[in-house]
Each structure stands twice: as C-alpha cells, then as structure tokens.
Amino acid sequence: MKRSLPLIFFFLLASFSLHAQRKSDLIAEIDQLKSQVDSLNAEVFDARKNEKVAQAKAESFESQVTELQDANNTLMQNLNSFAEVSNKNSNIVNSAMESLEAKERQLKFIKDAISSNDSTTIVVLTNAKQTLGENAKIGVSEGSVTILSKLEALFGKDTGTTITAESEAWVEKIANILKANPNTAVTIEGLSMTGNLEIPAQQAMAVATLLQSKFDIAPERIMTLGRDGNLKEGVQISIHPNYTGFYLMVRENMKG
C-alpha cells in the first residue's frame, strides 16, 4: 500500500501538469484566435470603409457620366438646331438668289423690250422720211415719231372735218408706215389755238376713220383726241410703240 501511494501521487502530478499545459495551450490558442478575429475585424472595417469610399466614387462617376450624357444630348440638340438653322439660312439664301436671278431676267427682258422700242422708233423715223419725203414735218418726241399736217391740206379749210380726196393719198402713206411697223400704235391729235376742242377732235377722228375703213388699220392701234396746240394747229400723227401691248407683255413676264 505504501508503495502505491507515491505512484498515485506521481500520476496525479503528471495529470495535473498535463492539464495545466493543455489549459495554457488553449489560452494561447484562444489568444491567437482572438488576435486573428481582431485582425479580421480590422480588415472587414477597412473593407467596409473602402467599399463606402468606392461607392461614393462610383456615385460621383455615375453623376459625372449623367452630366456628360446630358451635356452631350444638349450639344447634339444644339448641333441639330444649328444644322436646321443653317439649312433654313441656306434655303433662304438660295431662294433669294433665285429671286434675284428671276428679277435680273425680268429686268433684262424689260431692257431688251425698251431697246427694241428705241430701235423701232429709228426704223419708223426712217420709213416716214422715205415715205413722206424730206420736206414733211417729221420729228421725234418722247420716243414717238411725230408727223404734222396743216388743216387746209387735209380738209381744205381750218374748220373742215371731211378729208379731201387729194389728201387721202397722204393718209394712205401714214397707213403704209403703220403696216410696215405692225408693233406700233398711232395717236392722232387735232390741235387747236382757239380753245375749242370739239372740231379738232372731229378732225382727228376723221383721219382715224379713214385709216380703219379704207386702209385696214386695226382700231385698237389708234387713239384720237383734240387738245390745245399752244399756238399750233393742225393734225399731229404720233407713231409710237404699242404701250398697251408693251404693258401687257411686261406684266405677263413679271408674273413668272
């Protein structure tokens, strides 16, 4: 029995030492685990912190991207508006140029027509001198070729209103000039020095009637009137461009 006591004590001591060692190891292991947990907690904290920073940056970048997209859309809209305005301005310029070209063509047409009328006046003047002779009272006034005849030569007296047979040849020469220049018209004026315009008007009408009835001059080419001759009397024939036809021609051209 005495021999077994030391042995038991030894076993108890060994068991106690082993238990103490295991407890120390466990405490050390626990401390190590706590250290690892603290380290992991720190890493988690840093990760969460970095996540928040990254999220803030992402939101900032997203906001910037949205602003850039809005700015880009606005820029595209402005570019489209500018393109539309530019196209409108281009169309306006083209339209203005076309309008100017049309006006230039119209002005050229009128200028050519006036030049043609001026040329016609020269031709009529030449025809009148050749037909009536150099002694005839022929002149040019405001684009018209004027031919003056005395009343006695046409009617036999100042107050006559019937053309004499001998004077019909002179009226026929006037008709020939008109026929040679079909684009012209004629104004026949009875000139008076007394202020009485009734007889001069009848004398002008007598010449017009003879031109129409016997020499086939269209009535629309003839205009007659009696007027104060301002110290001049007689019958004045004015052969000029057909102003009515000229006006209608120009008006029709201006429509285009």
PDB file of C-alpha atoms in Angstrom:
ATOM      1  CA  MET A   1       0.000   0.000   0.000  1.00  0.00           C
ATOM      2  CA  LYS A   2       2.825   2.366   0.922  1.00  0.00           C
ATOM      3  CA  ARG A   3       4.452   1.620  -2.405  1.00  0.00           C
ATOM      4  CA  SER A   4       1.351   2.534  -4.387  1.00  0.00           C
ATOM      5  CA  LEU A   5       0.934   5.989  -2.809  1.00  0.00           C
ATOM      6  CA  PRO A   6       3.954   7.573  -4.487  1.00  0.00           C
ATOM      7  CA  LEU A   7       2.919   6.084  -7.742  1.00  0.00           C
ATOM      8  CA  ILE A   8      -0.567   7.521  -7.440  1.00  0.00           C
ATOM      9  CA  PHE A   9       0.892  10.858  -6.441  1.00  0.00           C
ATOM     10  CA  PHE A  10       3.134  10.765  -9.486  1.00  0.00           C
ATOM     11  CA  PHE A  11       0.224  10.026 -11.737  1.00  0.00           C
ATOM     12  CA  LEU A  12      -1.791  12.808 -10.188  1.00  0.00           C
ATOM     13  CA  LEU A  13       1.104  15.223 -10.520  1.00  0.00           C
ATOM     14  CA  ALA A  14       1.654  14.227 -14.141  1.00  0.00           C
ATOM     15  CA  SER A  15      -2.040  14.524 -14.846  1.00  0.00           C
ATOM     16  CA  PHE A  16      -2.132  17.929 -13.195  1.00  0.00           C
ATOM     17  CA  SER A  17       0.890  19.106 -15.186  1.00  0.00           C
ATOM     18  CA  LEU A  18      -0.611  17.825 -18.395  1.00  0.00           C
ATOM     19  CA  HIS A  19      -3.887  19.553 -17.593  1.00  0.00           C
ATOM     20  CA  ALA A  20      -2.105  22.801 -16.804  1.00  0.00           C
ATOM     21  CA  GLN A  21      -0.169  22.547 -20.058  1.00  0.00           C
ATOM     22  CA  ARG A  22      -3.314  21.926 -22.089  1.00  0.00           C
ATOM     23  CA  LYS A  23      -5.039  24.826 -20.397  1.00  0.00           C
ATOM     24  CA  SER A  24      -2.091  27.079 -21.224  1.00  0.00           C
ATOM     25  CA  ASP A  25      -2.132  25.870 -24.809  1.00  0.00           C
ATOM     26  CA  LEU A  26      -5.847  26.520 -25.031  1.00  0.00           C
ATOM     27  CA  ILE A  27      -5.433  30.000 -23.612  1.00  0.00           C
ATOM     28  CA  ALA A  28      -2.650  30.675 -26.091  1.00  0.00           C
ATOM     29  CA  GLU A  29      -4.769  29.302 -28.895  1.00  0.00           C
ATOM     30  CA  ILE A  30      -7.703  31.410 -27.748  1.00  0.00           C
ATOM     31  CA  ASP A  31      -5.487  34.494 -27.667  1.00  0.00           C
ATOM     32  CA  GLN A  32      -4.259  33.628 -31.144  1.00  0.00           C
ATOM     33  CA  LEU A  33      -7.822  33.200 -32.368  1.00  0.00           C
ATOM     34  CA  LYS A  34      -8.800  36.494 -30.737  1.00  0.00           C
ATOM     35  CA  SER A  35      -5.883  38.141 -32.496  1.00  0.00           C
ATOM     36  CA  GLN A  36      -6.987  36.627 -35.785  1.00  0.00           C
ATOM     37  CA  VAL A  37     -10.573  37.768 -35.147  1.00  0.00           C
ATOM     38  CA  ASP A  38      -9.375  41.271 -34.320  1.00  0.00           C
ATOM     39  CA  SER A  39      -7.296  41.248 -37.486  1.00  0.00           C
ATOM     40  CA  LEU A  40     -10.258  40.018 -39.493  1.00  0.00           C
ATOM     41  CA  ASN A  41     -12.494  42.650 -37.902  1.00  0.00           C
ATOM     42  CA  ALA A  42      -9.966  45.333 -38.824  1.00  0.00           C
ATOM     43  CA  GLU A  43      -9.825  44.010 -42.360  1.00  0.00           C
ATOM     44  CA  VAL A  44     -13.647  43.955 -42.517  1.00  0.00           C
ATOM     45  CA  PHE A  45     -13.760  47.513 -41.185  1.00  0.00           C
ATOM     46  CA  ASP A  46     -11.208  48.634 -43.751  1.00  0.00           C
ATOM     47  CA  ALA A  47     -13.088  46.763 -46.470  1.00  0.00           C
ATOM     48  CA  ARG A  48     -16.366  48.406 -45.468  1.00  0.00           C
ATOM     49  CA  LYS A  49     -14.638  51.755 -45.313  1.00  0.00           C
ATOM     50  CA  ASN A  50     -13.092  51.209 -48.751  1.00  0.00           C
ATOM     51  CA  GLU A  51     -16.465  49.979 -50.017  1.00  0.00           C
ATOM     52  CA  LYS A  52     -18.100  53.219 -48.881  1.00  0.00           C
ATOM     53  CA  VAL A  53     -15.331  55.248 -50.496  1.00  0.00           C
ATOM     54  CA  ALA A  54     -15.633  53.216 -53.680  1.00  0.00           C
ATOM     55  CA  GLN A  55     -19.426  53.557 -53.617  1.00  0.00           C
ATOM     56  CA  ALA A  56     -19.095  57.317 -53.146  1.00  0.00           C
ATOM     57  CA  LYS A  57     -16.648  57.453 -56.041  1.00  0.00           C
ATOM     58  CA  ALA A  58     -18.961  55.285 -58.152  1.00  0.00           C
ATOM     59  CA  GLU A  59     -21.881  57.565 -57.391  1.00  0.00           C
ATOM     60  CA  SER A  60     -19.715  60.568 -58.250  1.00  0.00           C
ATOM     61  CA  PHE A  61     -18.617  58.939 -61.502  1.00  0.00           C
ATOM     62  CA  GLU A  62     -22.214  57.991 -62.274  1.00  0.00           C
ATOM     63  CA  SER A  63     -23.278  61.579 -61.645  1.00  0.00           C
ATOM     64  CA  GLN A  64     -20.485  62.821 -63.884  1.00  0.00           C
ATOM     65  CA  VAL A  65     -21.467  60.336 -66.586  1.00  0.00           C
ATOM     66  CA  THR A  66     -25.084  61.537 -66.342  1.00  0.00           C
ATOM     67  CA  GLU A  67     -23.951  65.156 -66.577  1.00  0.00           C
ATOM     68  CA  LEU A  68     -21.760  64.304 -69.549  1.00  0.00           C
ATOM     69  CA  GLN A  69     -24.642  62.483 -71.217  1.00  0.00           C
ATOM     70  CA  ASP A  70     -26.934  65.463 -70.609  1.00  0.00           C
ATOM     71  CA  ALA A  71     -24.271  67.816 -71.918  1.00  0.00           C
ATOM     72  CA  ASN A  72     -23.767  65.578 -74.946  1.00  0.00           C
ATOM     73  CA  ASN A  73     -27.522  65.453 -75.595  1.00  0.00           C
ATOM     74  CA  THR A  74     -27.723  69.222 -75.278  1.00  0.00           C
ATOM     75  CA  LEU A  75     -24.770  69.581 -77.626  1.00  0.00           C
ATOM     76  CA  MET A  76     -26.386  67.234 -80.141  1.00  0.00           C
ATOM     77  CA  GLN A  77     -29.644  69.178 -79.909  1.00  0.00           C
ATOM     78  CA  ASN A  78     -27.748  72.420 -80.420  1.00  0.00           C
ATOM     79  CA  LEU A  79     -25.927  70.901 -83.372  1.00  0.00           C
ATOM     80  CA  ASN A  80     -29.218  69.712 -84.842  1.00  0.00           C
ATOM     81  CA  SER A  81     -30.753  73.143 -84.248  1.00  0.00           C
ATOM     82  CA  PHE A  82     -27.713  74.771 -85.810  1.00  0.00           C
ATOM     83  CA  ALA A  83     -27.944  72.407 -88.764  1.00  0.00           C
ATOM     84  CA  GLU A  84     -31.653  73.228 -89.161  1.00  0.00           C
ATOM     85  CA  VAL A  85     -30.957  76.949 -88.924  1.00  0.00           C
ATOM     86  CA  SER A  86     -28.056  76.569 -91.320  1.00  0.00           C
ATOM     87  CA  ASN A  87     -30.257  74.656 -93.753  1.00  0.00           C
ATOM     88  CA  LYS A  88     -33.004  77.268 -93.410  1.00  0.00           C
ATOM     89  CA  ASN A  89     -30.490  80.050 -93.966  1.00  0.00           C
ATOM     90  CA  SER A  90     -29.090  78.168 -96.927  1.00  0.00           C
ATOM     91  CA  ASN A  91     -32.592  77.733 -98.322  1.00  0.00           C
ATOM     92  CA  ILE A  92     -33.303  81.419 -97.718  1.00  0.00           C
ATOM     93  CA  VAL A  93     -30.080  82.389 -99.489  1.00  0.00           C
ATOM     94  CA  ASN A  94     -30.855  80.041-102.372  1.00  0.00           C
ATOM     95  CA  SER A  95     -34.387  81.384-102.591  1.00  0.00           C
ATOM     96  CA  ALA A  96     -33.076  84.961-102.513  1.00  0.00           C
ATOM     97  CA  MET A  97     -30.549  84.143-105.230  1.00  0.00           C
ATOM     98  CA  GLU A  98     -33.247  82.536-107.363  1.00  0.00           C
ATOM     99  CA  SER A  99     -35.468  85.567-106.799  1.00  0.00           C
ATOM    100  CA  LEU A 100     -32.633  87.917-107.755  1.00  0.00           C
ATOM    101  CA  GLU A 101     -31.885  85.879-110.858  1.00  0.00           C
ATOM    102  CA  ALA A 102     -35.576  85.981-111.778  1.00  0.00           C
ATOM    103  CA  LYS A 103     -35.636  89.760-111.260  1.00  0.00           C
ATOM    104  CA  GLU A 104     -32.498  90.115-113.367  1.00  0.00           C
ATOM    105  CA  ARG A 105     -34.134  88.121-116.137  1.00  0.00           C
ATOM    106  CA  GLN A 106     -37.243  90.299-115.895  1.00  0.00           C
ATOM    107  CA  LEU A 107     -35.174  93.488-115.917  1.00  0.00           C
ATOM    108  CA  LYS A 108     -33.207  92.206-118.897  1.00  0.00           C
ATOM    109  CA  PHE A 109     -36.471  91.410-120.658  1.00  0.00           C
ATOM    110  CA  ILE A 110     -37.766  94.949-119.995  1.00  0.00           C
ATOM    111  CA  LYS A 111     -34.433  96.484-121.005  1.00  0.00           C
ATOM    112  CA  ASP A 112     -34.404  94.463-124.220  1.00  0.00           C
ATOM    113  CA  ALA A 113     -38.013  95.456-124.891  1.00  0.00           C
ATOM    114  CA  ILE A 114     -37.179  99.139-124.378  1.00  0.00           C
ATOM    115  CA  SER A 115     -34.125  98.813-126.610  1.00  0.00           C
ATOM    116  CA  SER A 116     -36.348  97.149-129.199  1.00  0.00           C
ATOM    117  CA  ASN A 117     -38.790 100.058-128.943  1.00  0.00           C
ATOM    118  CA  ASP A 118     -35.939 102.531-129.389  1.00  0.00           C
ATOM    119  CA  SER A 119     -34.810 100.629-132.454  1.00  0.00           C
ATOM    120  CA  THR A 120     -38.389 100.630-133.727  1.00  0.00           C
ATOM    121  CA  THR A 121     -38.523 104.410-133.354  1.00  0.00           C
ATOM    122  CA  ILE A 122     -35.429 104.743-135.534  1.00  0.00           C
ATOM    123  CA  VAL A 123     -36.932 102.410-138.144  1.00  0.00           C
ATOM    124  CA  VAL A 124     -40.255 104.310-138.128  1.00  0.00           C
ATOM    125  CA  LEU A 125     -38.432 107.620-138.488  1.00  0.00           C
ATOM    126  CA  THR A 126     -36.512 106.273-141.474  1.00  0.00           C
ATOM    127  CA  ASN A 127     -39.705 104.858-143.039  1.00  0.00           C
ATOM    128  CA  ALA A 128     -41.547 108.146-142.503  1.00  0.00           C
ATOM    129  CA  LYS A 129     -38.840 110.216-144.184  1.00  0.00           C
ATOM    130  CA  GLN A 130     -38.646 107.791-147.093  1.00  0.00           C
ATOM    131  CA  THR A 131     -42.433 107.625-147.469  1.00  0.00           C
ATOM    132  CA  LEU A 132     -43.371 111.271-146.906  1.00  0.00           C
ATOM    133  CA  GLY A 133     -40.231 112.948-148.241  1.00  0.00           C
ATOM    134  CA  GLU A 134     -37.664 115.218-146.645  1.00  0.00           C
ATOM    135  CA  ASN A 135     -39.993 118.233-146.724  1.00  0.00           C
ATOM    136  CA  ALA A 136     -42.552 116.616-144.426  1.00  0.00           C
ATOM    137  CA  LYS A 137     -42.757 117.972-140.892  1.00  0.00           C
ATOM    138  CA  ILE A 138     -41.336 114.951-139.072  1.00  0.00           C
ATOM    139  CA  GLY A 139     -39.806 114.920-135.613  1.00  0.00           C
ATOM    140  CA  VAL A 140     -39.148 112.713-132.602  1.00  0.00           C
ATOM    141  CA  SER A 141     -40.671 113.459-129.206  1.00  0.00           C
ATOM    142  CA  GLU A 142     -40.540 111.195-126.130  1.00  0.00           C
ATOM    143  CA  GLY A 143     -39.919 108.075-128.167  1.00  0.00           C
ATOM    144  CA  SER A 144     -42.608 108.851-130.726  1.00  0.00           C
ATOM    145  CA  VAL A 145     -42.205 109.830-134.374  1.00  0.00           C
ATOM    146  CA  THR A 146     -44.426 112.892-134.933  1.00  0.00           C
ATOM    147  CA  ILE A 147     -45.849 113.971-138.295  1.00  0.00           C
ATOM    148  CA  LEU A 148     -47.718 117.268-138.579  1.00  0.00           C
ATOM    149  CA  SER A 149     -50.159 118.207-141.351  1.00  0.00           C
ATOM    150  CA  LYS A 150     -51.864 121.553-141.865  1.00  0.00           C
ATOM    151  CA  LEU A 151     -55.636 121.642-141.658  1.00  0.00           C
ATOM    152  CA  GLU A 152     -56.074 123.224-145.101  1.00  0.00           C
ATOM    153  CA  ALA A 153     -54.022 120.420-146.665  1.00  0.00           C
ATOM    154  CA  LEU A 154     -56.277 117.737-145.170  1.00  0.00           C
ATOM    155  CA  PHE A 155     -59.721 119.358-145.022  1.00  0.00           C
ATOM    156  CA  GLY A 156     -59.481 122.296-147.435  1.00  0.00           C
ATOM    157  CA  LYS A 157     -60.131 124.773-144.579  1.00  0.00           C
ATOM    158  CA  ASP A 158     -59.350 125.201-140.879  1.00  0.00           C
ATOM    159  CA  THR A 159     -62.804 124.178-139.708  1.00  0.00           C
ATOM    160  CA  GLY A 160     -63.315 121.265-142.119  1.00  0.00           C
ATOM    161  CA  THR A 161     -63.938 117.769-140.765  1.00  0.00           C
ATOM    162  CA  THR A 162     -64.038 115.803-144.030  1.00  0.00           C
ATOM    163  CA  ILE A 163     -60.777 114.745-145.621  1.00  0.00           C
ATOM    164  CA  THR A 164     -60.430 115.833-149.232  1.00  0.00           C
ATOM    165  CA  ALA A 165     -59.917 113.259-151.960  1.00  0.00           C
ATOM    166  CA  GLU A 166     -56.460 114.662-152.670  1.00  0.00           C
ATOM    167  CA  SER A 167     -55.439 114.236-149.018  1.00  0.00           C
ATOM    168  CA  GLU A 168     -56.401 110.555-148.876  1.00  0.00           C
ATOM    169  CA  ALA A 169     -53.063 109.730-150.510  1.00  0.00           C
ATOM    170  CA  TRP A 170     -51.283 111.333-147.557  1.00  0.00           C
ATOM    171  CA  VAL A 171     -53.370 109.268-145.105  1.00  0.00           C
ATOM    172  CA  GLU A 172     -52.539 106.161-147.150  1.00  0.00           C
ATOM    173  CA  LYS A 173     -48.833 106.888-146.680  1.00  0.00           C
ATOM    174  CA  ILE A 174     -49.394 107.031-142.933  1.00  0.00           C
ATOM    175  CA  ALA A 175     -51.173 103.670-143.198  1.00  0.00           C
ATOM    176  CA  ASN A 176     -48.221 102.205-145.121  1.00  0.00           C
ATOM    177  CA  ILE A 177     -45.834 103.301-142.370  1.00  0.00           C
ATOM    178  CA  LEU A 178     -48.065 101.630-139.770  1.00  0.00           C
ATOM    179  CA  LYS A 179     -48.290  98.431-141.822  1.00  0.00           C
ATOM    180  CA  ALA A 180     -44.512  98.358-142.181  1.00  0.00           C
ATOM    181  CA  ASN A 181     -44.248  98.548-138.394  1.00  0.00           C
ATOM    182  CA  PRO A 182     -47.033  96.308-137.049  1.00  0.00           C
ATOM    183  CA  ASN A 183     -45.889  96.528-133.431  1.00  0.00           C
ATOM    184  CA  THR A 184     -46.556 100.248-133.284  1.00  0.00           C
ATOM    185  CA  ALA A 185     -49.654 102.270-132.406  1.00  0.00           C
ATOM    186  CA  VAL A 186     -50.738 105.734-133.516  1.00  0.00           C
ATOM    187  CA  THR A 187     -52.149 108.696-131.637  1.00  0.00           C
ATOM    188  CA  ILE A 188     -53.973 111.251-133.795  1.00  0.00           C
ATOM    189  CA  GLU A 189     -54.352 114.680-132.219  1.00  0.00           C
ATOM    190  CA  GLY A 190     -56.379 117.583-133.506  1.00  0.00           C
ATOM    191  CA  LEU A 191     -54.548 120.735-132.396  1.00  0.00           C
ATOM    192  CA  SER A 192     -56.406 123.974-131.739  1.00  0.00           C
ATOM    193  CA  MET A 193     -55.294 127.522-130.974  1.00  0.00           C
ATOM    194  CA  THR A 194     -58.793 128.765-130.059  1.00  0.00           C
ATOM    195  CA  GLY A 195     -59.531 126.554-127.091  1.00  0.00           C
ATOM    196  CA  ASN A 196     -62.477 124.951-128.879  1.00  0.00           C
ATOM    197  CA  LEU A 197     -61.593 121.255-128.898  1.00  0.00           C
ATOM    198  CA  GLU A 198     -64.746 119.861-130.500  1.00  0.00           C
ATOM    199  CA  ILE A 199     -63.683 120.484-134.103  1.00  0.00           C
ATOM    200  CA  PRO A 200     -60.055 119.292-133.533  1.00  0.00           C
ATOM    201  CA  ALA A 201     -61.438 116.090-132.009  1.00  0.00           C
ATOM    202  CA  GLN A 202     -63.669 115.556-135.070  1.00  0.00           C
ATOM    203  CA  GLN A 203     -60.730 116.187-137.411  1.00  0.00           C
ATOM    204  CA  ALA A 204     -58.593 113.594-135.555  1.00  0.00           C
ATOM    205  CA  MET A 205     -61.494 111.118-135.727  1.00  0.00           C
ATOM    206  CA  ALA A 206     -61.867 111.702-139.496  1.00  0.00           C
ATOM    207  CA  VAL A 207     -58.244 110.603-140.045  1.00  0.00           C
ATOM    208  CA  ALA A 208     -58.706 107.582-137.762  1.00  0.00           C
ATOM    209  CA  THR A 209     -61.887 106.524-139.534  1.00  0.00           C
ATOM    210  CA  LEU A 210     -60.181 106.641-142.923  1.00  0.00           C
ATOM    211  CA  LEU A 211     -57.223 104.593-141.645  1.00  0.00           C
ATOM    212  CA  GLN A 212     -59.607 101.918-140.380  1.00  0.00           C
ATOM    213  CA  SER A 213     -62.227 101.811-143.129  1.00  0.00           C
ATOM    214  CA  LYS A 214     -60.128 102.214-146.236  1.00  0.00           C
ATOM    215  CA  PHE A 215     -56.594 101.164-145.255  1.00  0.00           C
ATOM    216  CA  ASP A 216     -57.348  98.341-142.799  1.00  0.00           C
ATOM    217  CA  ILE A 217     -55.536  99.658-139.723  1.00  0.00           C
ATOM    218  CA  ALA A 218     -56.872  97.869-136.628  1.00  0.00           C
ATOM    219  CA  PRO A 219     -58.909 100.200-134.401  1.00  0.00           C
ATOM    220  CA  GLU A 220     -57.097  99.003-131.259  1.00  0.00           C
ATOM    221  CA  ARG A 221     -53.902 100.557-132.641  1.00  0.00           C
ATOM    222  CA  ILE A 222     -55.494 104.010-132.922  1.00  0.00           C
ATOM    223  CA  MET A 223     -56.242 106.659-130.333  1.00  0.00           C
ATOM    224  CA  THR A 224     -57.677 110.118-131.098  1.00  0.00           C
ATOM    225  CA  LEU A 225     -58.152 113.340-129.168  1.00  0.00           C
ATOM    226  CA  GLY A 226     -58.461 117.071-129.526  1.00  0.00           C
ATOM    227  CA  ARG A 227     -56.193 119.307-127.474  1.00  0.00           C
ATOM    228  CA  ASP A 228     -54.796 122.799-127.171  1.00  0.00           C
ATOM    229  CA  GLY A 229     -51.941 123.124-129.628  1.00  0.00           C
ATOM    230  CA  ASN A 230     -50.264 126.016-127.725  1.00  0.00           C
ATOM    231  CA  LEU A 231     -50.050 128.395-130.712  1.00  0.00           C
ATOM    232  CA  LYS A 232     -50.001 125.432-133.082  1.00  0.00           C
ATOM    233  CA  GLU A 233     -52.873 123.979-135.080  1.00  0.00           C
ATOM    234  CA  GLY A 234     -53.235 121.074-137.461  1.00  0.00           C
ATOM    235  CA  VAL A 235     -53.380 117.320-137.169  1.00  0.00           C
ATOM    236  CA  GLN A 236     -50.425 115.635-135.488  1.00  0.00           C
ATOM    237  CA  ILE A 237     -49.760 111.948-136.058  1.00  0.00           C
ATOM    238  CA  SER A 238     -47.628 110.299-133.361  1.00  0.00           C
ATOM    239  CA  ILE A 239     -46.398 106.807-134.199  1.00  0.00           C
ATOM    240  CA  HIS A 240     -45.026 105.107-131.112  1.00  0.00           C
ATOM    241  CA  PRO A 241     -44.592 101.684-129.502  1.00  0.00           C
ATOM    242  CA  ASN A 242     -47.814  99.917-128.596  1.00  0.00           C
ATOM    243  CA  TYR A 243     -47.770 100.932-124.941  1.00  0.00           C
ATOM    244  CA  THR A 244     -50.762  98.786-124.056  1.00  0.00           C
ATOM    245  CA  GLY A 245     -49.202  95.734-125.661  1.00  0.00           C
ATOM    246  CA  PHE A 246     -45.867  96.586-124.069  1.00  0.00           C
ATOM    247  CA  TYR A 247     -47.506  96.876-120.639  1.00  0.00           C
ATOM    248  CA  LEU A 248     -49.366  93.581-121.033  1.00  0.00           C
ATOM    249  CA  MET A 249     -46.208  91.861-122.234  1.00  0.00           C
ATOM    250  CA  VAL A 250     -44.182  93.164-119.273  1.00  0.00           C
ATOM    251  CA  ARG A 251     -46.965  92.299-116.795  1.00  0.00           C
ATOM    252  CA  GLU A 252     -47.163  88.764-118.133  1.00  0.00           C
ATOM    253  CA  ASN A 253     -43.397  88.410-117.858  1.00  0.00           C
ATOM    254  CA  MET A 254     -43.418  89.746-114.293  1.00  0.00           C
ATOM    255  CA  LYS A 255     -45.861  87.014-113.256  1.00  0.00           C
ATOM    256  CA  GLY A 256     -43.196  84.426-113.854  1.00  0.00           C
TER     257      GLY A 256
END
